[in-house]
C-alpha positions as CSV (number, residue, x, y, z in Angstrom):
1,X,8.9,-11.7,1.1
2,X,8.5,-14.9,-0.7
3,X,7.5,-15.1,-4.4
4,X,4.5,-16.9,-5.7
5,X,5.2,-16.7,-9.4
6,X,5.7,-13.1,-10.5
7,X,7.0,-10.7,-7.9
8,X,4.3,-8.1,-8.0
9,X,5.3,-6.1,-4.9
10,X,8.1,-3.9,-3.8
11,X,9.3,-2.5,-0.5
12,X,8.5,1.2,-0.7
13,X,8.0,4.6,0.9
14,X,9.9,5.0,4.2
15,X,11.1,1.4,4.3
16,X,12.7,1.9,0.8
17,X,14.1,5.2,1.9
18,X,15.8,3.5,4.8
19,X,17.3,0.8,2.6
20,X,18.6,3.5,0.2
21,X,20.3,5.1,3.3
22,X,18.0,8.2,3.1
23,X,16.1,8.0,6.4
24,X,17.0,9.7,9.6
25,X,14.5,7.7,11.6
26,X,13.6,4.0,11.6
27,X,10.2,3.5,10.1
28,X,7.5,2.3,12.6
29,X,6.2,-0.1,10.0
30,X,7.6,-2.0,7.1
31,X,5.8,-0.7,4.0
32,X,5.1,-2.9,1.0
33,X,3.5,-1.7,-2.2
34,X,1.4,-4.4,-4.0
35,X,-1.6,-4.6,-6.4
36,X,-3.5,-6.7,-3.8
37,X,-5.6,-5.3,-1.1
38,X,-4.1,-6.7,2.1
39,X,-4.5,-6.0,5.8
40,X,-1.8,-5.0,8.2
41,X,0.1,-7.9,9.5
42,X,2.6,-8.5,12.3
43,X,5.3,-11.1,11.9
44,X,7.4,-11.4,15.0
45,X,8.1,-7.8,16.0
46,X,7.7,-6.4,12.5
47,X,4.5,-4.7,11.5
48,X,3.8,-4.8,7.8
49,X,1.7,-2.1,6.1
50,X,0.5,-2.9,2.6
51,X,-0.2,-0.1,0.2
52,X,-2.4,-1.0,-2.8
53,X,-1.2,0.3,-6.2
54,X,-2.6,-1.5,-9.3
55,X,0.6,-0.9,-11.3
56,X,3.1,-1.9,-8.6
57,X,4.8,-4.5,-10.7
58,X,5.3,-2.0,-13.6
59,X,7.0,0.7,-11.5
60,X,10.8,0.7,-11.6
61,X,12.3,-1.4,-8.8
62,X,15.6,-3.0,-8.0
63,X,16.7,-6.3,-6.3
64,X,18.1,-6.0,-2.9
65,X,19.8,-8.8,-1.0
66,X,18.8,-9.3,2.7
67,X,20.0,-12.0,5.1
68,X,17.0,-14.2,4.2
69,X,17.2,-13.8,0.4
70,X,16.4,-11.1,-2.2
71,X,13.6,-8.6,-2.2
72,X,12.3,-6.0,-4.6
73,X,12.6,-2.3,-3.5
74,X,11.5,0.8,-5.3
75,X,14.1,2.7,-7.2
76,X,15.1,5.9,-5.6
77,X,13.0,7.9,-8.0
78,X,9.9,5.8,-7.3
79,X,10.6,6.1,-3.6
80,X,10.4,9.9,-4.0
81,X,7.2,9.8,-6.0
82,X,5.6,7.3,-3.6
83,X,6.4,9.5,-0.6
84,X,5.1,12.6,-2.3
85,X,2.0,10.8,-3.4
86,X,1.2,9.7,0.2
87,X,2.8,12.3,2.6
88,X,0.6,11.0,5.4
89,X,2.5,7.7,5.3
90,X,5.8,9.5,5.3
91,X,5.6,11.9,8.3
92,X,4.8,14.9,6.0
93,X,6.5,17.0,3.3
94,X,9.3,18.2,5.6
95,X,10.4,14.7,6.2
96,X,10.1,13.9,2.5
97,X,12.3,16.9,1.8
98,X,14.9,15.6,4.2
99,X,14.8,12.2,2.4
100,X,15.2,13.9,-1.0
101,X,18.2,15.8,0.4
102,X,19.8,12.6,1.5
103,X,19.3,11.0,-1.9
104,X,20.8,14.1,-3.5
105,X,23.8,14.0,-1.2
106,X,24.4,10.4,-2.2
107,X,23.8,11.2,-5.9
108,X,21.0,8.6,-6.1
109,X,18.4,10.5,-8.2
110,X,18.7,10.2,-12.0
111,X,17.1,13.1,-14.0
112,X,16.0,10.9,-16.9
113,X,14.6,8.3,-14.5
114,X,12.6,11.0,-12.7
115,X,11.0,12.0,-16.0
116,X,10.2,8.3,-16.8
117,X,8.7,7.6,-13.4
118,X,6.4,10.6,-13.7
119,X,4.3,8.6,-16.1
120,X,3.1,6.3,-13.3
121,X,1.7,9.2,-11.1
122,X,-0.8,12.0,-11.3
123,X,0.7,15.2,-12.7
124,X,0.3,17.0,-9.3
125,X,2.5,14.4,-7.7
126,X,5.2,15.0,-10.3
127,X,4.8,18.8,-9.8
128,X,5.3,18.4,-6.0
129,X,8.2,16.1,-6.4
130,X,9.9,18.5,-8.8
131,X,9.4,21.4,-6.5
132,X,10.8,19.5,-3.5
133,X,13.8,18.2,-5.5
134,X,14.6,21.8,-6.7
135,X,14.0,23.1,-3.2
136,X,16.5,20.7,-1.6
137,X,18.9,21.1,-4.5
138,X,19.1,24.8,-3.7
139,X,19.0,24.4,0.1
140,X,21.9,21.9,0.0
141,X,23.8,23.4,-3.0
142,X,23.6,20.0,-4.8
143,X,22.8,20.6,-8.5
144,X,20.5,18.3,-10.3
145,X,19.0,18.9,-13.7
146,X,15.2,18.6,-13.3
147,X,14.6,19.8,-16.8
148,X,13.7,16.3,-18.1
149,X,11.0,16.0,-15.4
150,X,9.7,19.6,-16.1
151,X,9.5,18.9,-19.8
152,X,7.6,15.7,-19.2
153,X,4.9,17.6,-17.4
154,X,4.0,20.7,-19.4
155,X,1.4,21.7,-16.8
156,X,-0.7,24.9,-17.1
157,X,-2.8,24.6,-13.9
158,X,-1.5,25.7,-10.5
159,X,-1.9,23.2,-7.7
160,X,-1.2,23.3,-4.0
161,X,2.1,21.9,-2.6
162,X,0.3,20.5,0.4
163,X,-3.1,19.0,-0.6
164,X,-6.0,21.2,0.4
165,X,-6.0,25.0,0.2
166,X,-4.3,28.0,1.5
167,X,-2.2,30.9,0.3
168,X,1.5,31.2,-0.5
169,X,4.1,32.1,-3.0
170,X,3.8,30.7,-6.5
171,X,6.4,28.5,-7.9
172,X,6.0,29.3,-11.6
173,X,8.4,26.5,-12.8
174,X,6.4,23.7,-11.2
175,X,3.0,25.5,-11.3
176,X,2.5,25.2,-7.5
177,X,1.2,27.4,-4.8
178,X,3.6,26.8,-1.9
179,X,1.1,26.8,0.9
180,X,3.3,25.3,3.6
181,X,6.8,26.0,4.9
182,X,9.0,23.0,4.3
183,X,11.6,22.5,7.1
184,X,14.1,19.8,6.5
185,X,16.5,18.2,9.0
186,X,19.8,18.5,7.0
């Protein structure tokens, strides 16, 4: 990805998860988050999918060296929030839970950074991310302190874990109705 002045993009979602070593499958497309509205493109055998986010350049990202130069990729915390925000671009919440588990195994999620990143997303995205992080932390016996993220939210309204409706158990900590069963691959 060449730069035309300011680098206002980052490699995100499943592509970033793969770069962070947290993807069990190779993504079918190379996902790039940018403030511009761009169409899918194919370069050689690589299919590019552009996801428009007005604040892409403000979200925490890191430089990553590739054989052809350096690119911006989302931080592990932004990767989680982006995936939770767009589960349809990430093979669903169960796949996202698996990715979160991998990031936890590799100790790549920072509690303070999770709280900071939450400011870039709707509250419900942070609630869902917090629930999935706690779920995988418990499933894999990998403790992480999500209190900073929880404190940053202070949410009173219950929302659904999976967008839509349905019934399920209530997660009082994250104020979510767990209306789907999450089945990770770890």
